[in-house]
Short mmCIF file of C-alpha atoms in Angstrom, two decimals:
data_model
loop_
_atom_site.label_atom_id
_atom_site.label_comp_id
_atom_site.label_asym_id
_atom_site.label_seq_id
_atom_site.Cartn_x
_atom_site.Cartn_y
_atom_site.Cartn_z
CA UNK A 72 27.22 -4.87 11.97
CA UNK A 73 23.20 -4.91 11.23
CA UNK A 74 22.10 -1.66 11.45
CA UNK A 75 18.67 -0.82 12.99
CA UNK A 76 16.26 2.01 13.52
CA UNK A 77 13.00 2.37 15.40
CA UNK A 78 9.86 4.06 14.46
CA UNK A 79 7.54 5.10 17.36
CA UNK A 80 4.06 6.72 16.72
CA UNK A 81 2.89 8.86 19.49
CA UNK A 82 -0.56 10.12 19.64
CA UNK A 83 -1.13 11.72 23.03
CA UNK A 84 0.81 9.61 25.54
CA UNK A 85 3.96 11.36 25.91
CA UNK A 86 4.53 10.13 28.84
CA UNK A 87 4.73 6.60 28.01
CA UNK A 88 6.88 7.53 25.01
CA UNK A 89 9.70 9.03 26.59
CA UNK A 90 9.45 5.94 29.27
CA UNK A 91 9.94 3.43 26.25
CA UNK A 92 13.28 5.93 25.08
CA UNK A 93 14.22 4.85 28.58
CA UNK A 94 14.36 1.28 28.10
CA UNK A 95 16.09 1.44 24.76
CA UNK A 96 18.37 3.66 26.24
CA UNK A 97 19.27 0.30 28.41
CA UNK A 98 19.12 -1.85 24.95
CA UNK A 99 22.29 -4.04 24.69
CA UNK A 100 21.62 -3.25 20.97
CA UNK A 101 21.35 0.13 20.12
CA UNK A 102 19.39 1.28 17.29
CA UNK A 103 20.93 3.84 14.69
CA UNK A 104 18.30 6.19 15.53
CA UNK A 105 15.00 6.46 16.55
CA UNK A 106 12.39 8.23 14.48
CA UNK A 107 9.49 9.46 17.19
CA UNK A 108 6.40 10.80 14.83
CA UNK A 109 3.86 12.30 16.62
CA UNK A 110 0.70 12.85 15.23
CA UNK A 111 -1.91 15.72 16.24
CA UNK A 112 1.22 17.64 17.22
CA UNK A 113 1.01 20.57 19.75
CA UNK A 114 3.18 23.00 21.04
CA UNK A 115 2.78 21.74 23.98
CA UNK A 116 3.87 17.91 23.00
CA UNK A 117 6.82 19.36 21.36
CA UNK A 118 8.09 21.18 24.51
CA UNK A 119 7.51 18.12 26.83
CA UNK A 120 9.87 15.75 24.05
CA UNK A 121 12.96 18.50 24.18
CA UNK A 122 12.96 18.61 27.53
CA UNK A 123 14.58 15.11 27.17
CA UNK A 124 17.83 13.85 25.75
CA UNK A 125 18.54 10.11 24.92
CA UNK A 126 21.79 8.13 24.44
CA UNK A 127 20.81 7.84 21.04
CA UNK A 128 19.97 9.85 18.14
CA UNK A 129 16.23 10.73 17.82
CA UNK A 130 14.65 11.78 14.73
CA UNK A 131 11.18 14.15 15.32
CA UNK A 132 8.72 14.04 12.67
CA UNK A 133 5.67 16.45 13.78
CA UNK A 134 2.32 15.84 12.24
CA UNK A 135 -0.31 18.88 12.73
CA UNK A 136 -2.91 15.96 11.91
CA UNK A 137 -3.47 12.41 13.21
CA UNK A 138 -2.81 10.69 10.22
CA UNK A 139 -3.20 7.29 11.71
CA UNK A 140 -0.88 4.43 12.76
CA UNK A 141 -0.01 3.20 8.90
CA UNK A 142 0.54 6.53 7.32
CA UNK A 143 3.05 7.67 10.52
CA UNK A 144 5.00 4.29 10.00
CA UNK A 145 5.54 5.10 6.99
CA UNK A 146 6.83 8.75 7.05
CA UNK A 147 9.24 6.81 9.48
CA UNK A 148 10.57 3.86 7.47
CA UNK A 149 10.80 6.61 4.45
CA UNK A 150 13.29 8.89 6.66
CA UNK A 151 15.42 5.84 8.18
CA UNK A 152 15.90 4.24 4.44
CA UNK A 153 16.92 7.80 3.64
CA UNK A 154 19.17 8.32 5.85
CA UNK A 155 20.50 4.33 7.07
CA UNK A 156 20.11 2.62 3.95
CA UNK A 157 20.00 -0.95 4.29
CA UNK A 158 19.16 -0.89 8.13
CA UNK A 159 16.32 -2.89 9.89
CA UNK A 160 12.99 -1.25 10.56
CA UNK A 161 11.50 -2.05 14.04
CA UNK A 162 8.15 -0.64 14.70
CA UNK A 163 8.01 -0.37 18.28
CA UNK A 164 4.47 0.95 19.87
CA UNK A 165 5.39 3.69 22.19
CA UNK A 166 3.20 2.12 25.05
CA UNK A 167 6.04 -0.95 25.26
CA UNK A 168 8.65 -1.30 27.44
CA UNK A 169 11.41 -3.93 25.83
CA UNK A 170 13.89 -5.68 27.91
CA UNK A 171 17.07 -5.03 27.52
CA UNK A 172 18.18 -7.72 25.35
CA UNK A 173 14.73 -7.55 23.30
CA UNK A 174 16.33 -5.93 20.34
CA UNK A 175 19.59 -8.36 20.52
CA UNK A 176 17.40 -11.45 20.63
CA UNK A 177 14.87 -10.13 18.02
CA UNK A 178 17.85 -9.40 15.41
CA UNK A 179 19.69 -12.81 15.98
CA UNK A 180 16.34 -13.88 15.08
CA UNK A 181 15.91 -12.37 12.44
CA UNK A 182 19.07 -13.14 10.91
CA UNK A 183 19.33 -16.62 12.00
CA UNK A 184 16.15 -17.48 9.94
CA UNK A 185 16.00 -14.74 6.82
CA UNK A 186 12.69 -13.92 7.74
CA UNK A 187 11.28 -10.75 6.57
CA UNK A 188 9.42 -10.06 9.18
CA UNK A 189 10.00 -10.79 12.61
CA UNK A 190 8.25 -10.62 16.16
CA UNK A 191 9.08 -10.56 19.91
CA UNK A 192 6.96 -12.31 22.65
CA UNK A 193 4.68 -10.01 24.46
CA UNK A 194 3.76 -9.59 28.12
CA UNK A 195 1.10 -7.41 29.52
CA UNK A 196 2.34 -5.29 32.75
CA UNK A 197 1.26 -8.01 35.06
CA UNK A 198 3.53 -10.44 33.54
CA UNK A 199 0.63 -12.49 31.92
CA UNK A 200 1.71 -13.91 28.06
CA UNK A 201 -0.26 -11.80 26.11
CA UNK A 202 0.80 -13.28 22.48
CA UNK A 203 3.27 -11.66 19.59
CA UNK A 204 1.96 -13.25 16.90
CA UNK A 205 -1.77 -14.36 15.57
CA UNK A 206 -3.71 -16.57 13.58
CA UNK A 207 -6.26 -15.60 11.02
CA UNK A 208 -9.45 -17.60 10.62
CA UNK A 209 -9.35 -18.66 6.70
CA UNK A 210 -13.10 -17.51 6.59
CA UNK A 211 -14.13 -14.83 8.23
CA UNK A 212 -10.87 -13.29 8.77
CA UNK A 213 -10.69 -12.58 12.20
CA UNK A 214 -7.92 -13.13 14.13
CA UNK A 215 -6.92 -14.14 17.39
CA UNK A 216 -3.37 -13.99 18.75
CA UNK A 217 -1.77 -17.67 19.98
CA UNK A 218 -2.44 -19.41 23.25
CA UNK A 219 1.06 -20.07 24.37
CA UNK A 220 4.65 -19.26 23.15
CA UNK A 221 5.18 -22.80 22.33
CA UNK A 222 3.12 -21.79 19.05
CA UNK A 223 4.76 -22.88 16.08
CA UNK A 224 1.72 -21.53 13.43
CA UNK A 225 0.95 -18.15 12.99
CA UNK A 226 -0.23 -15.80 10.21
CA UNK A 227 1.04 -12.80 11.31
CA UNK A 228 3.01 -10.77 13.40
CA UNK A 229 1.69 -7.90 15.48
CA UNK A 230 2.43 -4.26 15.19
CA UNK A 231 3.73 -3.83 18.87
CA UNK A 232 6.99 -5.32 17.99
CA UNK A 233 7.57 -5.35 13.97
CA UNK A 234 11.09 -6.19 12.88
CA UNK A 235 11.44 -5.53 8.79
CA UNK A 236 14.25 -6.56 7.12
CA UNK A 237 15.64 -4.36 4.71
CA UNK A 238 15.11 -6.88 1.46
CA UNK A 239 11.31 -7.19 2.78
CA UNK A 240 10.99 -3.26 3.22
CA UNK A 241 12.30 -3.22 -1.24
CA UNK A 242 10.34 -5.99 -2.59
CA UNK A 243 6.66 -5.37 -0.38
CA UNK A 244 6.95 -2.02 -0.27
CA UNK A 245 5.49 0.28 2.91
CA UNK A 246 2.23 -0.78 4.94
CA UNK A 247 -1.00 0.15 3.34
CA UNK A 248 -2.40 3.42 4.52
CA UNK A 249 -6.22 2.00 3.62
CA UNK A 250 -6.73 1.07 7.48
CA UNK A 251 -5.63 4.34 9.41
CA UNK A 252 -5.47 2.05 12.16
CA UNK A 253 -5.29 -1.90 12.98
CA UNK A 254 -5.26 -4.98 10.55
CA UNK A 255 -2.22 -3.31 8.51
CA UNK A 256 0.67 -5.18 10.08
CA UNK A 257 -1.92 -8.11 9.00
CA UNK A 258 -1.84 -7.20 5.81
CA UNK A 259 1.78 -6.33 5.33
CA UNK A 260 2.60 -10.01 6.43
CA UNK A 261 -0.14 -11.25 4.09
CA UNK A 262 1.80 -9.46 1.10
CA UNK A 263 5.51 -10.19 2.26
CA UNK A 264 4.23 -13.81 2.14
CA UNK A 265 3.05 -13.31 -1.53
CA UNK A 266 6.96 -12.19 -2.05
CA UNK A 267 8.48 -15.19 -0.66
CA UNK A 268 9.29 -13.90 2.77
CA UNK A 269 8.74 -16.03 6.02
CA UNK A 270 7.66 -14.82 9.40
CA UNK A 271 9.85 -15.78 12.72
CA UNK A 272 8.96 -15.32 16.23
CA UNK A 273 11.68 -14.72 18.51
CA UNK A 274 9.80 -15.98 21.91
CA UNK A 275 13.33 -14.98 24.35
CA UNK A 276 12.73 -11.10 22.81
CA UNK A 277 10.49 -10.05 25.29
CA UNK A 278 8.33 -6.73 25.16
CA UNK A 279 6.21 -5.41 28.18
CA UNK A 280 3.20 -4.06 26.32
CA UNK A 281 0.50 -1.49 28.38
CA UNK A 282 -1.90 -2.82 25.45
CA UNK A 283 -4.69 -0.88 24.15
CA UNK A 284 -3.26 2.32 26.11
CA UNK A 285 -4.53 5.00 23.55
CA UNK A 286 -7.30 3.47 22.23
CA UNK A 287 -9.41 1.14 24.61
CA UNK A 288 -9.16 -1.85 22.42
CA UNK A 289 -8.23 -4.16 25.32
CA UNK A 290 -11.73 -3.16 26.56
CA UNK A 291 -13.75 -6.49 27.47
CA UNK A 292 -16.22 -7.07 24.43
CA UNK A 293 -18.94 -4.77 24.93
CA UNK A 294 -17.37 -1.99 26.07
CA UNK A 295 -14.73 -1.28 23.50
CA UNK A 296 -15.28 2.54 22.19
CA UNK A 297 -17.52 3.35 19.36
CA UNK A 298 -14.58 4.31 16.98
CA UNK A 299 -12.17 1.38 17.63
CA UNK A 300 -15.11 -0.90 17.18
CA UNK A 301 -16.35 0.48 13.97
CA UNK A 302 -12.75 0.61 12.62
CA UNK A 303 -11.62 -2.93 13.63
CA UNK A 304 -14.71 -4.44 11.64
CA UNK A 305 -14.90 -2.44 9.01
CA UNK A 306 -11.23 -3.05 8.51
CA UNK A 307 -11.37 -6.85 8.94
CA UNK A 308 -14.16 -6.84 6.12
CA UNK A 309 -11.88 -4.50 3.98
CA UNK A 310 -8.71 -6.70 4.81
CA UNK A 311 -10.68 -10.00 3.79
CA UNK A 312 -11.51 -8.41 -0.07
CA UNK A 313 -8.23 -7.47 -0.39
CA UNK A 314 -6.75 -10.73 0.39
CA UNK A 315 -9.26 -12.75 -1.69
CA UNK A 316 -11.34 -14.13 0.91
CA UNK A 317 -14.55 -15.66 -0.15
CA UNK A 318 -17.30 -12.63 0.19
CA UNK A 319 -19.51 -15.18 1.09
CA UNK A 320 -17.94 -15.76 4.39
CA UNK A 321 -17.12 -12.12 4.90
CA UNK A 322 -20.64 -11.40 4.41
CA UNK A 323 -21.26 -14.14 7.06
CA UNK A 324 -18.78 -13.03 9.54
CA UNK A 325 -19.97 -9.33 9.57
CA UNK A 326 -23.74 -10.83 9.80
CA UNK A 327 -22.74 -12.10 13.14
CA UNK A 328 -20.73 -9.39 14.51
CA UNK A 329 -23.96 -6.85 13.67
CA UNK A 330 -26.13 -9.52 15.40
CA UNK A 331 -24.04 -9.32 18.60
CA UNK A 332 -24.23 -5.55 18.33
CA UNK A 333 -27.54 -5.89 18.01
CA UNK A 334 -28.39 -7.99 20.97
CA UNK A 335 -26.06 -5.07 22.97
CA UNK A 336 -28.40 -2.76 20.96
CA UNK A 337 -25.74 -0.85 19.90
CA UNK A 338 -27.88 0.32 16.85
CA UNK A 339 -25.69 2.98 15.97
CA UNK A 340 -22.85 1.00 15.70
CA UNK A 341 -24.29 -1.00 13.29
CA UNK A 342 -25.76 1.53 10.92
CA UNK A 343 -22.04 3.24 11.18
CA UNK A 344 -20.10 0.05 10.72
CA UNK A 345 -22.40 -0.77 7.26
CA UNK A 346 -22.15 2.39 5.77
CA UNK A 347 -17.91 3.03 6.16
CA UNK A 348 -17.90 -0.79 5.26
CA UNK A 349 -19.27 -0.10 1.66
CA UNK A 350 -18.02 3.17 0.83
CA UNK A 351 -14.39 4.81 1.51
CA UNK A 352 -15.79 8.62 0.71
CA UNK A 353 -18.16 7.74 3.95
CA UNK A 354 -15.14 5.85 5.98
CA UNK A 355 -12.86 9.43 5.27
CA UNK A 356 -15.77 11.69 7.00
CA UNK A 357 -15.60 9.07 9.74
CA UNK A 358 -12.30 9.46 10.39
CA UNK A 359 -12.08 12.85 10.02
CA UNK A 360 -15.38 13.30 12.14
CA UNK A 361 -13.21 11.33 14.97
CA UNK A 362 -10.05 13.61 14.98
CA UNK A 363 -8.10 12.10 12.07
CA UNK A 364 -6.95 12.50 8.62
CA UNK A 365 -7.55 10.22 5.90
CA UNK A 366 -6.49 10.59 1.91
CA UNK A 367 -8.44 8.50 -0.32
CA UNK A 368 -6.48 6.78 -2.80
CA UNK A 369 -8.27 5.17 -5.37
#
């Protein structure tokens, strides 16, 4: 039998964390363990989560700091290949509810068609489609998830429902901790590809997603918050470099996000987005000025 364990990152929303243990609980799957890290842990977070038990074993991993999505994965994937070696990794978002055959139908999936990485199909709470899988513009590098589930192209798969097999998980290694927070499931699928791996979409695995929960990324364009939108562009720019896309049409693509900031006049946004764009010592104090953690690298 295929072995699987979850990772869920929970950054203040407790709530909706121990309401997506419910609906695993009801899996027709269930996962080896689930490995809950929350990050900017309080006392007061950990006394909520052991007032709770689950039908499954859970795994805490307590982070003092919010050390972004990435970096929290990771401590995740590290403890479940420690301690279920050879299992599945699903990333799960904590703001998801799956249905109860979501994990059975993403596995079979996953196994029917060796692909490394795998996706469900996601609805938003009101039942609309709301994607599972997106296409990257071979520019500018934006993306944009797909219209309908009859999609048969994609680039990537997202990060609300993130099946890795265990042969992926060896040969690409863990996500890249360079984006603290969106465009590194991107990536990952971007370097799995580079391995050999394929991508699958399993469109009957379906996830109930309250997108955009913790962060106000769902916001209509405009009104998304200062941080997120700084973040996603910078991190576009700095996913497009390191997956050889022309500069010439990243430096074209940014142009015209800045310009649309502009016409908002949104001034601040722009100066911010520029200078965390060109230098990672500047993108660290912008994290860190914003509640999180960040460890340069290089």
């Amino acid at each position: 039998m295929n072995s699987v364990c979850v990772v869920l990152v929970n950054y203040k929303n407790k709530e909706k964390t121990v309401d997506c243990l419910r609906a695993l609980e009801k899996s027709s799957v269930q996962p080896s363990c689930v490995y809950i890290i929350d990050n900017a842990s309080t006392e007061e977070s950990r006394q909520y989560f052991w007032t709770f038990t689950f039908k499954f074993k859970v795994r805490w991993i307590w982070n003092d700091e919010n050390r972004g999505f990435a970096a929290a994965c990771n401590q995740g994937i590290c403890a479940a290949q420690g301690d279920f070696a050879g299992s599945f990794i699903w990333l799960l978002n904590n703001d998801t509810l799956p249905e109860a055959d979501a994990l059975e139908k993403l596995l079979s999936k996953a196994l029917a068609t060796g692909a490394g990485i795998t996706g469900s199909l996601i609805k938003k709470a009101n039942g609309e489609f709301s994607g599972g899988v997106c296409v990257i513009h071979p520019k500018f590098a934006t993306v944009q998830r797909v219209s309908s589930p009859e999609a048969t192209k994609f680039d990537y798969v997202e990060g609300s429902s993130f099946l890795i097999s265990h042969e992926c998980l060896k040969k690409t290694g863990l996500l890249s901790e360079d984006y603290f927070l969106y465009f590194e499931e991107s990536d990952y699928c971007m370097h799995a590809k580079k391995n050999g791996f394929s991508l699958a979409w399993a469109t009957d695995s379906i996830i109930w997603h309250d997108i955009g929960s913790s962060t106000g990324s769902e916001i209509a364009k405009g009104g998304v918050p200062y941080f997120i939108d700084c973040l996603m562009i910078r991190n576009r720019i700095h996913f497009g470099f390191r997956n050889g896309f022309s500069a010439v049409s990243l430096f074209a693509g940014l142009l015209i996000s800045l310009g649309l900031r502009f016409k908002r006049l949104q001034f601040s946004r722009i100066a911010t987005i520029l200078v965390i764009s060109l230098s990672e010592r500047a993108f660290k104090k912008f994290i860190e000025k914003n509640g999180g953690s960040y460890e340069i690298r290089h």
